[in-house]
Structure formats: C-alpha cells, structure tokens
Short mmCIF file of C-alpha atoms in Angstrom, two decimals:
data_model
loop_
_atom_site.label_atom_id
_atom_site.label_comp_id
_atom_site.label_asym_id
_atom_site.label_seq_id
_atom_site.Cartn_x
_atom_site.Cartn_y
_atom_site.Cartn_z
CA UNK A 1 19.47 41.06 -31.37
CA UNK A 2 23.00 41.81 -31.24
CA UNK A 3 25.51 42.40 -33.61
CA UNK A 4 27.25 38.71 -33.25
CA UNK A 5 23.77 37.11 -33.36
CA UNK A 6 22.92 39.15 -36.84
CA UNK A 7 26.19 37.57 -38.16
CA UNK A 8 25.57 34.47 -37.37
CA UNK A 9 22.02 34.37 -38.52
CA UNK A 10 19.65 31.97 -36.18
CA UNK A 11 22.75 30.14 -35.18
CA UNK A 12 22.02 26.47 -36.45
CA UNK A 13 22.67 25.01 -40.22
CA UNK A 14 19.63 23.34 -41.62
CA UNK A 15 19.54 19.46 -40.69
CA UNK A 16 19.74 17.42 -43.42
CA UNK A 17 17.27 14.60 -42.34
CA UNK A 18 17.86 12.02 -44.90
CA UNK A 19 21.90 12.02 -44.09
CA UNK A 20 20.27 11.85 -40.14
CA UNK A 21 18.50 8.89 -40.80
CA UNK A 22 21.01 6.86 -42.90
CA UNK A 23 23.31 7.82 -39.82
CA UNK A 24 20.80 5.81 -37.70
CA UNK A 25 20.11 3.11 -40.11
CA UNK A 26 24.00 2.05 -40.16
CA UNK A 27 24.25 2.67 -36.75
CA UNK A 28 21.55 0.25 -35.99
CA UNK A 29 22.34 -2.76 -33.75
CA UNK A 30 25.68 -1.08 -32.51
CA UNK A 31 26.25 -0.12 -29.06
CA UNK A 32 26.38 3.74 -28.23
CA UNK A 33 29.28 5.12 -26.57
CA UNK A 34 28.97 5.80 -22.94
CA UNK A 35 27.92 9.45 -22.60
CA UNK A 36 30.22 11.84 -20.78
CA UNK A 37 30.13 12.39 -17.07
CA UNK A 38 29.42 8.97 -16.56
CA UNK A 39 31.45 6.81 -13.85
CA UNK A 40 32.24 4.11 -13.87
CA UNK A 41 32.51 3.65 -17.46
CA UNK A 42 30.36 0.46 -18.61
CA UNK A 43 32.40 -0.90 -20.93
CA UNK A 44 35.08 -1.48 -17.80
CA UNK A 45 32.13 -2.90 -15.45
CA UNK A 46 30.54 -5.39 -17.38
CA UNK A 47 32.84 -8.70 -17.75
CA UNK A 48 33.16 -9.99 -21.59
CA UNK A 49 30.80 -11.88 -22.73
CA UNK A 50 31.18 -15.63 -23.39
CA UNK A 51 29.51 -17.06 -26.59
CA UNK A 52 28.91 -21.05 -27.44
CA UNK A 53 31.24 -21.26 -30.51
CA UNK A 54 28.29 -19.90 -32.91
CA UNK A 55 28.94 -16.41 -34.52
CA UNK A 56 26.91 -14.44 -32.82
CA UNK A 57 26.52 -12.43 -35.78
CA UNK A 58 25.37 -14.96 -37.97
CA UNK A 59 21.90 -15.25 -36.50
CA UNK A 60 21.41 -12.24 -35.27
CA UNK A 61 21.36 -12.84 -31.48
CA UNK A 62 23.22 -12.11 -28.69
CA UNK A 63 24.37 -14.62 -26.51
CA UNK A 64 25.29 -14.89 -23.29
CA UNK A 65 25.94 -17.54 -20.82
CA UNK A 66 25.20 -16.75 -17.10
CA UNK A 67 27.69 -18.70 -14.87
CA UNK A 68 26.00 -21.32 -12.13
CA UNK A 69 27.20 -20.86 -8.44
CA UNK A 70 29.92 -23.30 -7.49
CA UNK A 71 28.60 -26.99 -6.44
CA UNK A 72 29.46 -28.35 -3.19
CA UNK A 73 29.59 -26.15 0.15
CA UNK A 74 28.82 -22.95 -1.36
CA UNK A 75 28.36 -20.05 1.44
CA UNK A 76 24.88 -19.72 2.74
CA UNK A 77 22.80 -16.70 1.21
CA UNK A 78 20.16 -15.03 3.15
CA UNK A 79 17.37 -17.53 2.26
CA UNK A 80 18.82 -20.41 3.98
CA UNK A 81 18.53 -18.94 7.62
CA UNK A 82 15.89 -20.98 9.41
CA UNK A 83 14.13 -19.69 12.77
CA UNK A 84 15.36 -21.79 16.29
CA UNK A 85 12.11 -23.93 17.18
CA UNK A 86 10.33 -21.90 20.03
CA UNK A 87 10.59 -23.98 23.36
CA UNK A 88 7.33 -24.39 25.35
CA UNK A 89 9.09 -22.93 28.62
CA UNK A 90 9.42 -19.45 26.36
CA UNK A 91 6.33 -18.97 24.86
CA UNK A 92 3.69 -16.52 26.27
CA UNK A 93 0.26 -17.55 27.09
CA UNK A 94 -2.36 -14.76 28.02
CA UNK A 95 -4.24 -14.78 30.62
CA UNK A 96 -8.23 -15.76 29.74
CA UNK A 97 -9.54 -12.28 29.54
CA UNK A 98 -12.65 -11.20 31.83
CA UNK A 99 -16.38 -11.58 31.07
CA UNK A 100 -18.26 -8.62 28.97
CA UNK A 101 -19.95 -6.32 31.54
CA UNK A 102 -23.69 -7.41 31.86
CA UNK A 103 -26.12 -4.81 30.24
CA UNK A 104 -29.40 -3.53 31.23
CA UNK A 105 -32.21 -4.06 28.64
CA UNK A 106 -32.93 -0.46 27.95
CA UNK A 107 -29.36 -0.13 26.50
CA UNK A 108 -30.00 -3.82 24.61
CA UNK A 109 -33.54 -2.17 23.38
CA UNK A 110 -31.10 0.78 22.29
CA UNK A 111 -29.04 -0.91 20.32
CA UNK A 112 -31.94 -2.88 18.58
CA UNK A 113 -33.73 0.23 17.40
CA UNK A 114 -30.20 2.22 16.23
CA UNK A 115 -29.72 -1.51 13.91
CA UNK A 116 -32.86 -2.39 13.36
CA UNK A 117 -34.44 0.98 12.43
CA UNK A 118 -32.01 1.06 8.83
CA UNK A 119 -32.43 -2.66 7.96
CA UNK A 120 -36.62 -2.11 8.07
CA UNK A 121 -36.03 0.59 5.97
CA UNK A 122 -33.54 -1.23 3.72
CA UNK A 123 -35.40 -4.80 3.83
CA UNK A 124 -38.65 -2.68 2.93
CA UNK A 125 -37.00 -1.11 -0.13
CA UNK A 126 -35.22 -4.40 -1.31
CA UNK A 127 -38.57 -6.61 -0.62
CA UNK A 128 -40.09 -3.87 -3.02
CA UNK A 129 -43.02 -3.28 -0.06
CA UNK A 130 -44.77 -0.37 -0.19
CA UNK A 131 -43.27 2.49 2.26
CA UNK A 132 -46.40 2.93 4.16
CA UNK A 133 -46.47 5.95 6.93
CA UNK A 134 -46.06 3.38 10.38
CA UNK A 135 -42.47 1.73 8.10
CA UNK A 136 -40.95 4.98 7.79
CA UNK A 137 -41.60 6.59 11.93
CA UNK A 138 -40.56 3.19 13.10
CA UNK A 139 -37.52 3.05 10.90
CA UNK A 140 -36.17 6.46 10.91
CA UNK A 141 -38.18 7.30 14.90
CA UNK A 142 -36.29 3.61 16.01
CA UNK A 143 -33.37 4.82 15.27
CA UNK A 144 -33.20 8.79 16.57
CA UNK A 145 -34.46 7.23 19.85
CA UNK A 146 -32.15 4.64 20.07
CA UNK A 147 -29.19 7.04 19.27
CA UNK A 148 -30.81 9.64 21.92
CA UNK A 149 -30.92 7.20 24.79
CA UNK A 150 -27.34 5.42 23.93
CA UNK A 151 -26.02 9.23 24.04
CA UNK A 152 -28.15 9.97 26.81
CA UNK A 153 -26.50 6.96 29.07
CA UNK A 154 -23.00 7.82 28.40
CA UNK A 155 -20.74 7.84 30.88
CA UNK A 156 -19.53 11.93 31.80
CA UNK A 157 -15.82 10.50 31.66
CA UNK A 158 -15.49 12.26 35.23
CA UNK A 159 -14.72 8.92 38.01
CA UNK A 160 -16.92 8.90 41.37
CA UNK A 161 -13.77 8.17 43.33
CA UNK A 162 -11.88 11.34 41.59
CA UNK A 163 -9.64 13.23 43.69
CA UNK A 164 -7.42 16.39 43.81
CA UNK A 165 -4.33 15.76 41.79
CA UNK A 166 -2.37 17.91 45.03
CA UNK A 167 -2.81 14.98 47.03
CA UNK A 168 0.37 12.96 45.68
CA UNK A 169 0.19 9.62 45.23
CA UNK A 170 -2.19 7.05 46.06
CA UNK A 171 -1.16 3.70 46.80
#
C-alpha cells in the first residue's frame, strides 16, 4: 500500500444501515431522479398527467387517463390497407404436371422389403410374438437386400447422350 492509502485507511466510512433504510422507507413511492448521462431527460418527454378530480394521493393510486384518437376521418393506420381483389386474367395456373415414371417390380419388391423388413420387426415386438429365428433373417435380411438392390440400380449420374463440353453449344 502506499503512503496516501495508509492515511486514509480502507477508504470507505462504515455504512450506517439503519439511517440507509429509513432513507428508503421515506423515499418510498417517490420518483427517482433521472440518473446522469441520460438524454432526453424523462421528466421533459413524458406529457403531465391528467387526473379525474380525485386526489390521487388520497387512495393511493395513480391515475392516468389515456386520450382516444379523434372521431370522424381520422388518417388511416397501417391496419386498414386492404389487398386489390386478384383478377382472373392475372392469376397463374400451372400446367398439370406429368405422370410418375412407371417402375419395374424388382425396384417395387425393393422398396417392400427396405419398409416392410422394420415394421415385421416392430409389429412382432409390439404384438408381444415371440422373435423366432425365420422373424428376425426376414426382417433384418428384407431389408439389407432391399437397400443392396435399390443402391445397386442407381443411376451412375453420367447421361448416355454426354458429350465433350469443347463442342460449344448444342441447340
């Protein structure tokens, strides 16, 4: 510590905490002063309050009367914007889309076994069947095979019709 600091001791004065509280207790129900720094101040933002002839005071409440937007043609706010009606000449209708691509019934046989290879093994289990030896290799075998031949018949992502990109454009 320095010599300053060893003067002043640990540089605060013992708080009296009953004089704190009666500070708070008579302060209570008055409004705090605006601290510093702070801009606009409120007490210049915040129109007077009206009251209804009743001291305010006298029962303990505060009260304050909200004034009601003007009657008559008041200007319109944003909630009173309605949408034009949409004309039929205007409005978009697509085009009935194409038919789903026939498939082959290996690929249908496929599918069954990758689905239908979990739900035997789930419908066993929630039927509370025993979990013979033939339930589990057609439920877990059903689907590995399906899953091997839907990989299996996947396209290589390379076109038959493909073409070196040097040639320019095709029309």
């Amino acid at each position: 510590m320095t010599e300053r600091d060893q003067e002043r001791g640990d540089g605060r004065d013992p708080i009296d905490e009953e004089a704190a509280w009666a500070e708070i207790v008579a302060g209570y129900g008055e409004e705090p002063a605006d601290p510093p720094g702070m801009w606009p101040p409120a007490s210049s933002a915040t129109p007077p309050a009206e009251t209804d002839g009743k001291d305010a005071a006298a029962d303990g409440a505060d009260r304050v009367h909200v004034a009601e937007p003007p009657a008559g043609d008041a200007p319109p706010g944003p909630r009173d914007w309605e949408a034009a009606e949409d004309e039929e000449e205007d409005h978009f209708v697509p085009p009935e889309p194409p038919p789903l691509p026939e498939t082959d019934l290996s690929t249908k046989l496929a599918w069954l076994a990758v689905i239908g290879g979990p739900l035997l093994l789930v419908g066993t289990t929630l039927l509370q069947r025993d979990m013979s030896w033939w339930v589990v290799t057609l439920g877990i075998g059903g689907f590995l095979g399906g899953f091997a031949t839907l990989v299996s018949r996947m396209r290589d992502g390379h076109d038959d019709d493909w073409t070196d990109p040097g040639n320019g454009a095709v029309v």
